[in-house]
PDB file of C-alpha atoms in Angstrom:
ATOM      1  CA  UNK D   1      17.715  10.346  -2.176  1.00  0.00           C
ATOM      2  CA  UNK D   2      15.472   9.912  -4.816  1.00  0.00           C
ATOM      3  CA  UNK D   3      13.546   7.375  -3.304  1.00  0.00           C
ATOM      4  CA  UNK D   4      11.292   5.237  -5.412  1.00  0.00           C
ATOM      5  CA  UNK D   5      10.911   6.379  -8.918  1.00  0.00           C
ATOM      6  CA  UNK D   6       8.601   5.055 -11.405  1.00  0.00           C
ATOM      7  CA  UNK D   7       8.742   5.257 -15.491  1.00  0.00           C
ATOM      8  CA  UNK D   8       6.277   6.257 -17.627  1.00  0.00           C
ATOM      9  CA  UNK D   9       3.649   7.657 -15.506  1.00  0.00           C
ATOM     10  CA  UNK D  10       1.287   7.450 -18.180  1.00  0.00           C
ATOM     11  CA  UNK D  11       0.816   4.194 -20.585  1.00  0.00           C
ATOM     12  CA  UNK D  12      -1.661   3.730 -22.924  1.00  0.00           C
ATOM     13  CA  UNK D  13      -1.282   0.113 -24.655  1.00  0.00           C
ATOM     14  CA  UNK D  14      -3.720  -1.787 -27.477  1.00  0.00           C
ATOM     15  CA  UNK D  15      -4.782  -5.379 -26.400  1.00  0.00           C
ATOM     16  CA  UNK D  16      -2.096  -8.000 -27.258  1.00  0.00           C
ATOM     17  CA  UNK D  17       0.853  -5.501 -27.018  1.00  0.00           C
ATOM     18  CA  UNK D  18       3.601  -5.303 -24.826  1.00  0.00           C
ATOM     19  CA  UNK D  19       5.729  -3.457 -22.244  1.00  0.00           C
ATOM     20  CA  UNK D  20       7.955  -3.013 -18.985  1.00  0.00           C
ATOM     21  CA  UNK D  21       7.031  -0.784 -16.152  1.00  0.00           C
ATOM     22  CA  UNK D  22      10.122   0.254 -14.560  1.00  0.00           C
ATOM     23  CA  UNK D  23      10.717   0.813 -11.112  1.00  0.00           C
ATOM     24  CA  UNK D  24      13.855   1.680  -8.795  1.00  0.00           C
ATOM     25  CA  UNK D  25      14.990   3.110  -5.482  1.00  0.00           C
ATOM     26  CA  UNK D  26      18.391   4.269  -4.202  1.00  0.00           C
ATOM     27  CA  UNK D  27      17.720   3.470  -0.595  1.00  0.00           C
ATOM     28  CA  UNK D  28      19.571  -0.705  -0.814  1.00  0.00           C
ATOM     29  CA  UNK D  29      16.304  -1.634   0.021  1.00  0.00           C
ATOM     30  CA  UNK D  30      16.325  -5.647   0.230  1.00  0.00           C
ATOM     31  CA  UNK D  31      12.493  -5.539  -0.181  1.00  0.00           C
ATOM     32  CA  UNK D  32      10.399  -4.939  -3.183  1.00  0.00           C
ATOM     33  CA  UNK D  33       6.743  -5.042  -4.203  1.00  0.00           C
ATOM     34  CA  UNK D  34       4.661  -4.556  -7.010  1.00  0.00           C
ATOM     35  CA  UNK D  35       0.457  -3.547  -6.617  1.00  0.00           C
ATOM     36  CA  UNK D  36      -2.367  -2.381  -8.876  1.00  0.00           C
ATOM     37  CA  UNK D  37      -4.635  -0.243  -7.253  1.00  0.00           C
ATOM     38  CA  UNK D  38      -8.273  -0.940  -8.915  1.00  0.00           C
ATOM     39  CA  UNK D  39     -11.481   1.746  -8.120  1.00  0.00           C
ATOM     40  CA  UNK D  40     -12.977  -0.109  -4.929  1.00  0.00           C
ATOM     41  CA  UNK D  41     -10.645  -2.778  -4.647  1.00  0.00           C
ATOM     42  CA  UNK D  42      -7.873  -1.427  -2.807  1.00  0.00           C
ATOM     43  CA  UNK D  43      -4.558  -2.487  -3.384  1.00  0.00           C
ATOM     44  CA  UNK D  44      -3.556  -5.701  -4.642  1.00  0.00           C
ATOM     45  CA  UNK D  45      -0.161  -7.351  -4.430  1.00  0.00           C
ATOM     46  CA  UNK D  46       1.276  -8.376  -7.809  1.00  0.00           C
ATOM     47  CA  UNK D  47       4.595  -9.776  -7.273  1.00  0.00           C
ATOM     48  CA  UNK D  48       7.132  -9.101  -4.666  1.00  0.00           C
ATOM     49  CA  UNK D  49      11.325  -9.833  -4.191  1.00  0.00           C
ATOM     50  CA  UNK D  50      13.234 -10.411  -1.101  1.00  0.00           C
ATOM     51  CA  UNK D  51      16.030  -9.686  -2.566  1.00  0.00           C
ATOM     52  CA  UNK D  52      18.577  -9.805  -5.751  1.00  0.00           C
ATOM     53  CA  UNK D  53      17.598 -13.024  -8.022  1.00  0.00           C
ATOM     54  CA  UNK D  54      14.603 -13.946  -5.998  1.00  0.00           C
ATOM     55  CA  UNK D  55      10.968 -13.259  -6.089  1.00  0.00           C
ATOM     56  CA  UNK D  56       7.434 -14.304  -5.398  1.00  0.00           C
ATOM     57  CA  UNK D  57       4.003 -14.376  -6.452  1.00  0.00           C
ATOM     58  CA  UNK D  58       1.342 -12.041  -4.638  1.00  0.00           C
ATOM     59  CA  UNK D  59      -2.283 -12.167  -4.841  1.00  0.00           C
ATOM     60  CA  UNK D  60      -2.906 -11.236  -8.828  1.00  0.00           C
ATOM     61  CA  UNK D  61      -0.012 -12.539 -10.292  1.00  0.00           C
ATOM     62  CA  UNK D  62      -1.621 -13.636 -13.873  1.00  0.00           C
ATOM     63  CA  UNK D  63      -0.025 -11.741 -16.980  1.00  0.00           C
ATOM     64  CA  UNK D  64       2.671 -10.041 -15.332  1.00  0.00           C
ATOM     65  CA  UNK D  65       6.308 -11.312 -14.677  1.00  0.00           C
ATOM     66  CA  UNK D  66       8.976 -10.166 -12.811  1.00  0.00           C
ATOM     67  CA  UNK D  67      12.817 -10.217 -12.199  1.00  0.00           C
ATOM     68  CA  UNK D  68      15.139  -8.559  -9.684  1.00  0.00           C
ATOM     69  CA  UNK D  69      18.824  -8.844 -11.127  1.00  0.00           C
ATOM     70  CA  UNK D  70      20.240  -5.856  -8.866  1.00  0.00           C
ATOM     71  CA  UNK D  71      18.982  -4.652  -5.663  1.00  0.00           C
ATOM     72  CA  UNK D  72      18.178  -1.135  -7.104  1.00  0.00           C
ATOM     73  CA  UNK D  73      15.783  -2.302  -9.664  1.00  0.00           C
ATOM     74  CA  UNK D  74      12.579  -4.296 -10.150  1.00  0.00           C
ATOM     75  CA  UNK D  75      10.704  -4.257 -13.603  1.00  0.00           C
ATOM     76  CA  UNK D  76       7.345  -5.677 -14.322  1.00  0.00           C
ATOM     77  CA  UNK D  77       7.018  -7.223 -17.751  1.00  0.00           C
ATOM     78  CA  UNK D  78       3.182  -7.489 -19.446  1.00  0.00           C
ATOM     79  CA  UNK D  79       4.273  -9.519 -21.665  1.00  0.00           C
ATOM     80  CA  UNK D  80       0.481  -9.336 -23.701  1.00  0.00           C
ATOM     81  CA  UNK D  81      -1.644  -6.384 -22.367  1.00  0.00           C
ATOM     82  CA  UNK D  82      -5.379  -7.086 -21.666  1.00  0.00           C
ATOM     83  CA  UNK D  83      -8.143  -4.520 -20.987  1.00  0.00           C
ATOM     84  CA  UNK D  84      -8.627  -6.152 -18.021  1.00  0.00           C
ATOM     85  CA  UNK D  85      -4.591  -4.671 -16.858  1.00  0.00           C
ATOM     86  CA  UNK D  86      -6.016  -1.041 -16.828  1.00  0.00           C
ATOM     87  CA  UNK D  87      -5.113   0.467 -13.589  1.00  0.00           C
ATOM     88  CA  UNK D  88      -2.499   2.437 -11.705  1.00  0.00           C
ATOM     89  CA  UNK D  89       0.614   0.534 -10.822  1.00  0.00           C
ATOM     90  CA  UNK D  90       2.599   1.171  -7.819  1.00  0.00           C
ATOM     91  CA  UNK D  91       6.261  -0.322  -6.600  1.00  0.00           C
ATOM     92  CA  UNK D  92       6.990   0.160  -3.013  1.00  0.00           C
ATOM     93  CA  UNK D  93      10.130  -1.021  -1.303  1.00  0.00           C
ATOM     94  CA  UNK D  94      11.452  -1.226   2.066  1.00  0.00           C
ATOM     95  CA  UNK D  95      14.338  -2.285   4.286  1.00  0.00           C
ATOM     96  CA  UNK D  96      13.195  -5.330   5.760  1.00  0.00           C
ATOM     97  CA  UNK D  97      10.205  -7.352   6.465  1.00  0.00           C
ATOM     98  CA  UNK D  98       9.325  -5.278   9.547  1.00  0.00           C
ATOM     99  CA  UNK D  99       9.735  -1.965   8.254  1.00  0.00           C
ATOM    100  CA  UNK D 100       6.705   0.162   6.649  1.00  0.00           C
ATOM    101  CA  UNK D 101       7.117   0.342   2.792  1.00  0.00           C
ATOM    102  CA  UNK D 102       7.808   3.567   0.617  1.00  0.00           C
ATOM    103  CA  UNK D 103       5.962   3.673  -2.573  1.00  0.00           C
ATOM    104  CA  UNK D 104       6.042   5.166  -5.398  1.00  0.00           C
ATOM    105  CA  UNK D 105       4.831   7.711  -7.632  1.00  0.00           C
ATOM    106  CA  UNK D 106       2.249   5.026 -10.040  1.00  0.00           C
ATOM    107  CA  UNK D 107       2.048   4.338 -13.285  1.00  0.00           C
ATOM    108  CA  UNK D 108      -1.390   4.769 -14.736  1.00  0.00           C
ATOM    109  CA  UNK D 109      -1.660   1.901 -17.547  1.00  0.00           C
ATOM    110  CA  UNK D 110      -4.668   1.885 -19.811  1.00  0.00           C
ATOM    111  CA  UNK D 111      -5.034  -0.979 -22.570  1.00  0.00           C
ATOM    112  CA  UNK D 112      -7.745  -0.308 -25.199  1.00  0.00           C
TER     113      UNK D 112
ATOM    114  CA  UNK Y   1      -5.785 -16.670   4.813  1.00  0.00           C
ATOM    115  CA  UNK Y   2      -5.954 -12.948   5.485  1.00  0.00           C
ATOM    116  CA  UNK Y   3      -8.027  -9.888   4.731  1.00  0.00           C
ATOM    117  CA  UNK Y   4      -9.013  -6.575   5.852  1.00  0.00           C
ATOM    118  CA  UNK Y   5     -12.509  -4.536   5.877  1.00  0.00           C
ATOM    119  CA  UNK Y   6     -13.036  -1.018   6.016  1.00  0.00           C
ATOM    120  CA  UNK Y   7     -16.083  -0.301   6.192  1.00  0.00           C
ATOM    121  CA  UNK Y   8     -16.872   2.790   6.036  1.00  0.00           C
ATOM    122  CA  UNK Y   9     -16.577   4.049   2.487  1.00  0.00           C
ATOM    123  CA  UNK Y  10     -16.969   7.777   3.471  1.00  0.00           C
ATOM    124  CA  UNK Y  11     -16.213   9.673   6.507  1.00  0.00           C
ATOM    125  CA  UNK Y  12     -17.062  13.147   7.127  1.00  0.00           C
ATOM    126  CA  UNK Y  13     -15.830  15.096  10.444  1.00  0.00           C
ATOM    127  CA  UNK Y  14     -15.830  19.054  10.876  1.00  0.00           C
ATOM    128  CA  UNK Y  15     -12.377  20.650  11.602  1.00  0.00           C
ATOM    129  CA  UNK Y  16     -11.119  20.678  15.142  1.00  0.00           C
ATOM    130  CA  UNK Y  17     -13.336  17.480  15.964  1.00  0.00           C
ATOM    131  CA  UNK Y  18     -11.843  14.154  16.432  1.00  0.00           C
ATOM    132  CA  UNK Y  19     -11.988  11.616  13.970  1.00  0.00           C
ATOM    133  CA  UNK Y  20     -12.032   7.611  13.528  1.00  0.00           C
ATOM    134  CA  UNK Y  21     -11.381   5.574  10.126  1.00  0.00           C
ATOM    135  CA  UNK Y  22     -12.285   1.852  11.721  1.00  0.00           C
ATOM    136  CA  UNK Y  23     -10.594  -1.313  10.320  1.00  0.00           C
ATOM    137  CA  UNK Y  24     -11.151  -4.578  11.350  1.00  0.00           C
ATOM    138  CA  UNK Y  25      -8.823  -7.609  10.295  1.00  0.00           C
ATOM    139  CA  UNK Y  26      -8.615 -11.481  10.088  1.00  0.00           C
ATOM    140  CA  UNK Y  27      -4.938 -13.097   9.719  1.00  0.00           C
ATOM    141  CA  UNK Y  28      -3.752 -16.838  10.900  1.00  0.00           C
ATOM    142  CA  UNK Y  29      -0.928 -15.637  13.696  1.00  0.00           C
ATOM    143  CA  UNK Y  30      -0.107 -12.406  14.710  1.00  0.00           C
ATOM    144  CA  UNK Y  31      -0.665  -9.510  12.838  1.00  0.00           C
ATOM    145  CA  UNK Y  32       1.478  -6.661  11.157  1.00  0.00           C
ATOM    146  CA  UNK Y  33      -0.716  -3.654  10.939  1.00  0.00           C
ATOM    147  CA  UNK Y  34      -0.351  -0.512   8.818  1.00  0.00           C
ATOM    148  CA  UNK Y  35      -1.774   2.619   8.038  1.00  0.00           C
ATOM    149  CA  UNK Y  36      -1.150   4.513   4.947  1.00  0.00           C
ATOM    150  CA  UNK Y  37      -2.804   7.485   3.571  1.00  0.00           C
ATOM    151  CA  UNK Y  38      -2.892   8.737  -0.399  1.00  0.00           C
ATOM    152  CA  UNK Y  39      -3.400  12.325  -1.004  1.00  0.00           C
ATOM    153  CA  UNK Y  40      -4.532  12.975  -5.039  1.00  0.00           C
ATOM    154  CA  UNK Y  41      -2.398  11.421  -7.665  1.00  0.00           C
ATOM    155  CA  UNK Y  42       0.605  10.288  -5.222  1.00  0.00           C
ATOM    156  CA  UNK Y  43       1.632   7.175  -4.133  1.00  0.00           C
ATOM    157  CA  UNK Y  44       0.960   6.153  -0.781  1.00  0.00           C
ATOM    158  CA  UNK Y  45       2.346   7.216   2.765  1.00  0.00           C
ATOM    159  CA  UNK Y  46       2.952   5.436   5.829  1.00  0.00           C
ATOM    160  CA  UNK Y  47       1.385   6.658   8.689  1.00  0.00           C
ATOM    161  CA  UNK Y  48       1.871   4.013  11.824  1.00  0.00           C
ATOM    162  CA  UNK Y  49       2.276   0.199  12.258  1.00  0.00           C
ATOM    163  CA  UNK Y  50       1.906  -2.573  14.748  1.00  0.00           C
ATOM    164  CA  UNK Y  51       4.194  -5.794  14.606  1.00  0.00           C
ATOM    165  CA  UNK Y  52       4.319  -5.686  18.763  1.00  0.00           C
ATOM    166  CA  UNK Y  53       4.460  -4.147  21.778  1.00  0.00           C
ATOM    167  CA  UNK Y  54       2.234  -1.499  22.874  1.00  0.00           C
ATOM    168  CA  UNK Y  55      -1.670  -1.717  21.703  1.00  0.00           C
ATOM    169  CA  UNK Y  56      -1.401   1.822  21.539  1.00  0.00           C
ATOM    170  CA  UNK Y  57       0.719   3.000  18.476  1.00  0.00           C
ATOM    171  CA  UNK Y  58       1.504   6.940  17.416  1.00  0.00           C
ATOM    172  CA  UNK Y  59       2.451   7.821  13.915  1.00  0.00           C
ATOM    173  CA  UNK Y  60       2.951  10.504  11.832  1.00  0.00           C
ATOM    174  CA  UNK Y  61       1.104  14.137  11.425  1.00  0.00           C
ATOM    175  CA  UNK Y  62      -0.918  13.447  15.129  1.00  0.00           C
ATOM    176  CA  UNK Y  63      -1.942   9.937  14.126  1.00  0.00           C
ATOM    177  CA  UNK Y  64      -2.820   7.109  16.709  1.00  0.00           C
ATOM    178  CA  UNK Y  65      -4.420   3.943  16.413  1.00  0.00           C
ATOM    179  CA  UNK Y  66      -5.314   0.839  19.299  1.00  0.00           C
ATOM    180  CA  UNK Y  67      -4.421  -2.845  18.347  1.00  0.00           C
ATOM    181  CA  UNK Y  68      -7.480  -4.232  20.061  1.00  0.00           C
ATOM    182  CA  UNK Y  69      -6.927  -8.341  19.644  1.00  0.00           C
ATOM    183  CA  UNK Y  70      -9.950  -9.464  20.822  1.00  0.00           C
ATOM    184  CA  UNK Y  71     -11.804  -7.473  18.701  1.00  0.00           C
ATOM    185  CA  UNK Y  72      -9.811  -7.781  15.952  1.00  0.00           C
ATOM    186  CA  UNK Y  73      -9.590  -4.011  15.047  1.00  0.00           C
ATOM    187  CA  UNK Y  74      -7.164  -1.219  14.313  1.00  0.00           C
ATOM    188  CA  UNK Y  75      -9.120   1.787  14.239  1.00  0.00           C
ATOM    189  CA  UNK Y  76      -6.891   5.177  13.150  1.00  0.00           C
ATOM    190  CA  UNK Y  77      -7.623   8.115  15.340  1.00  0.00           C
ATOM    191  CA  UNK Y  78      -6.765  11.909  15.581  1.00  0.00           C
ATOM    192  CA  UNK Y  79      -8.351  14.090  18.502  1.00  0.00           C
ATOM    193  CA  UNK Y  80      -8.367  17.183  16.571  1.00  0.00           C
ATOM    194  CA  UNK Y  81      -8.954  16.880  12.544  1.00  0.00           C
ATOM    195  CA  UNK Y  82      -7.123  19.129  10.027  1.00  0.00           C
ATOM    196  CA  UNK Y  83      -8.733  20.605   6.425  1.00  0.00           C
ATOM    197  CA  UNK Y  84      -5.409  18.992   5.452  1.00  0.00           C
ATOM    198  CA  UNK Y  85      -6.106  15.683   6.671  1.00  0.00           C
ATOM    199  CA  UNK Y  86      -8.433  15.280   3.660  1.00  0.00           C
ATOM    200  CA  UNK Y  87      -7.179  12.437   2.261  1.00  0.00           C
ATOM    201  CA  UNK Y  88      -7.585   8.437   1.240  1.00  0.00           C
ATOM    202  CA  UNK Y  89      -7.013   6.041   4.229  1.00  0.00           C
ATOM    203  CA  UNK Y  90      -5.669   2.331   3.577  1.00  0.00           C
ATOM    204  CA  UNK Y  91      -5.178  -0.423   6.448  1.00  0.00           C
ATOM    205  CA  UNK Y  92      -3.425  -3.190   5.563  1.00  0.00           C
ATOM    206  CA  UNK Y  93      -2.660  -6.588   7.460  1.00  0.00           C
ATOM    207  CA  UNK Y  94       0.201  -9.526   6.905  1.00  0.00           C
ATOM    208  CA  UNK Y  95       0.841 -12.471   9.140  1.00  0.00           C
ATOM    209  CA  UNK Y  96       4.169 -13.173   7.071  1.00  0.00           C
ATOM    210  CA  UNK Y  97       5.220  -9.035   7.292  1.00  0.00           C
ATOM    211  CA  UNK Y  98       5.311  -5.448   5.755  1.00  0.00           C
ATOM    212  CA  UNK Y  99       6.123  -6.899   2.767  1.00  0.00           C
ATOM    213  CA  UNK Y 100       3.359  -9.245   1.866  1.00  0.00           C
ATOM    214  CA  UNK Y 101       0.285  -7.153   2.867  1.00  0.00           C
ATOM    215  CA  UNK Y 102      -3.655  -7.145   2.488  1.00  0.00           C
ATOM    216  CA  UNK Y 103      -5.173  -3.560   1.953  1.00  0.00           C
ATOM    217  CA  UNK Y 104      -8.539  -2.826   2.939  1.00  0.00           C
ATOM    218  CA  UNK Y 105     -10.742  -0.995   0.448  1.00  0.00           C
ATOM    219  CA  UNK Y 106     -10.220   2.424   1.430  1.00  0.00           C
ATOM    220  CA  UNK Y 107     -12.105   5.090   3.448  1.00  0.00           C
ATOM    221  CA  UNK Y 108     -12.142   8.741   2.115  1.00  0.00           C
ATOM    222  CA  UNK Y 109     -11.746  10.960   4.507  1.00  0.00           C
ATOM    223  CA  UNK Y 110     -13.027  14.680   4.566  1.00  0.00           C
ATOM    224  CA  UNK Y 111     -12.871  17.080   7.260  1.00  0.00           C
ATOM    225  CA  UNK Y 112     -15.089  19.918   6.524  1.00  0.00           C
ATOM    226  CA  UNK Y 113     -14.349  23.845   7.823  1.00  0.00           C
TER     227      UNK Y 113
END
């Protein structure tokens, strides 16, 4: 198994563009989850998905969107990048709501 | 409402000596409880977690940590600490599950030979 893969792993945007982090595992994981990790701040929870065709807002979920069409894949759409959306982006999955999450690898986004 | 503190920033320990990375929680019900560590430039990895059960939980790599509800803390511990144990510590806390989770800041751990 792959596990969870991330694409790119390096992003650097200009202010008002935008773009789709990609994210998906090969475990049928039901559970998915979005974060940015921030110097200080820990991580955050962006958006999350119990499943195929449905999903939820976390704690930050401003300028990002989300959709979960299969259960293998979970993109996050900036749909206009802000300097403020610098950080390093991580997906995590995980069987069920009582089982620990696997992340994965980041994406480290920088908008100028 | 929910949230975790860490709060130590920093923790140093010399090799062979036991350690401690303290978190303390608040949640509204009962609380899932996690442990991950993040070496450089990787994602995170789970270490241990308490939904229920025994207070006392074992993990991975020699890890333990106590569910202590009336104090409200989940302190990580290791009785002998490893060079290699160098690392980033996160605890994070739900009351809704593993899925929806608060992170603490972070404690950086270094264990010094």
């Amino acid at each position: 198994n792959a596990g969870v893969t991330q694409t790119p792993k390096f992003q650097v945007l200009k202010t008002g563009q935008s773009m789709t982090l990609q994210c998906a595992q090969d475990m049928n994981h039901e559970y998915m989850s979005w974060y940015r990790q921030d110097p200080g701040m820990g991580l955050r929870l962006i958006h999350y998905s119990v499943g195929a065709g449905i999903t939820d807002q976390g704690e930050v979920p401003n300028g990002y969107n989300v959709s979960r069409s299969t259960t293998e894949d979970f993109p996050l759409r900036l749909l206009s990048a802000a300097p403020s959306q610098t950080s390093v982006y991580f997906c995590a999955s995980s069987y069920s709501n009582n089982y620990e999450q696997y992340f994965g690898p980041g994406t480290r986004l920088t908008v100028t | 409402a929910q949230s975790v503190a860490q709060p130590e920033d920093q923790v140093n320990v010399a090799e062979g000596n036991p350690l401690t990375v303290k978190c303390t929680y608040s949640v509204s019900g009962n609380p899932y409880l996690f442990w991950y560590v993040q070496y450089p430039n990787r994602g995170l990895q789970f270490l241990l977690k308490y939904i229920t059960g025994d207070n006392l939980v074992k993990g991975s790599y020699g890890f333990e940590a106590e569910f202590n509800k009336s104090q409200t803390s989940f302190h990580l511990k290791k009785p002998s600490a490893l060079v290699s144990d160098s690392a980033l510590y996160f605890c994070a806390v739900s009351y809704t599950g593993a899925n929806n989770l608060f992170f603490g800041t972070g404690t950086r751990l270094t264990v010094i030979p």
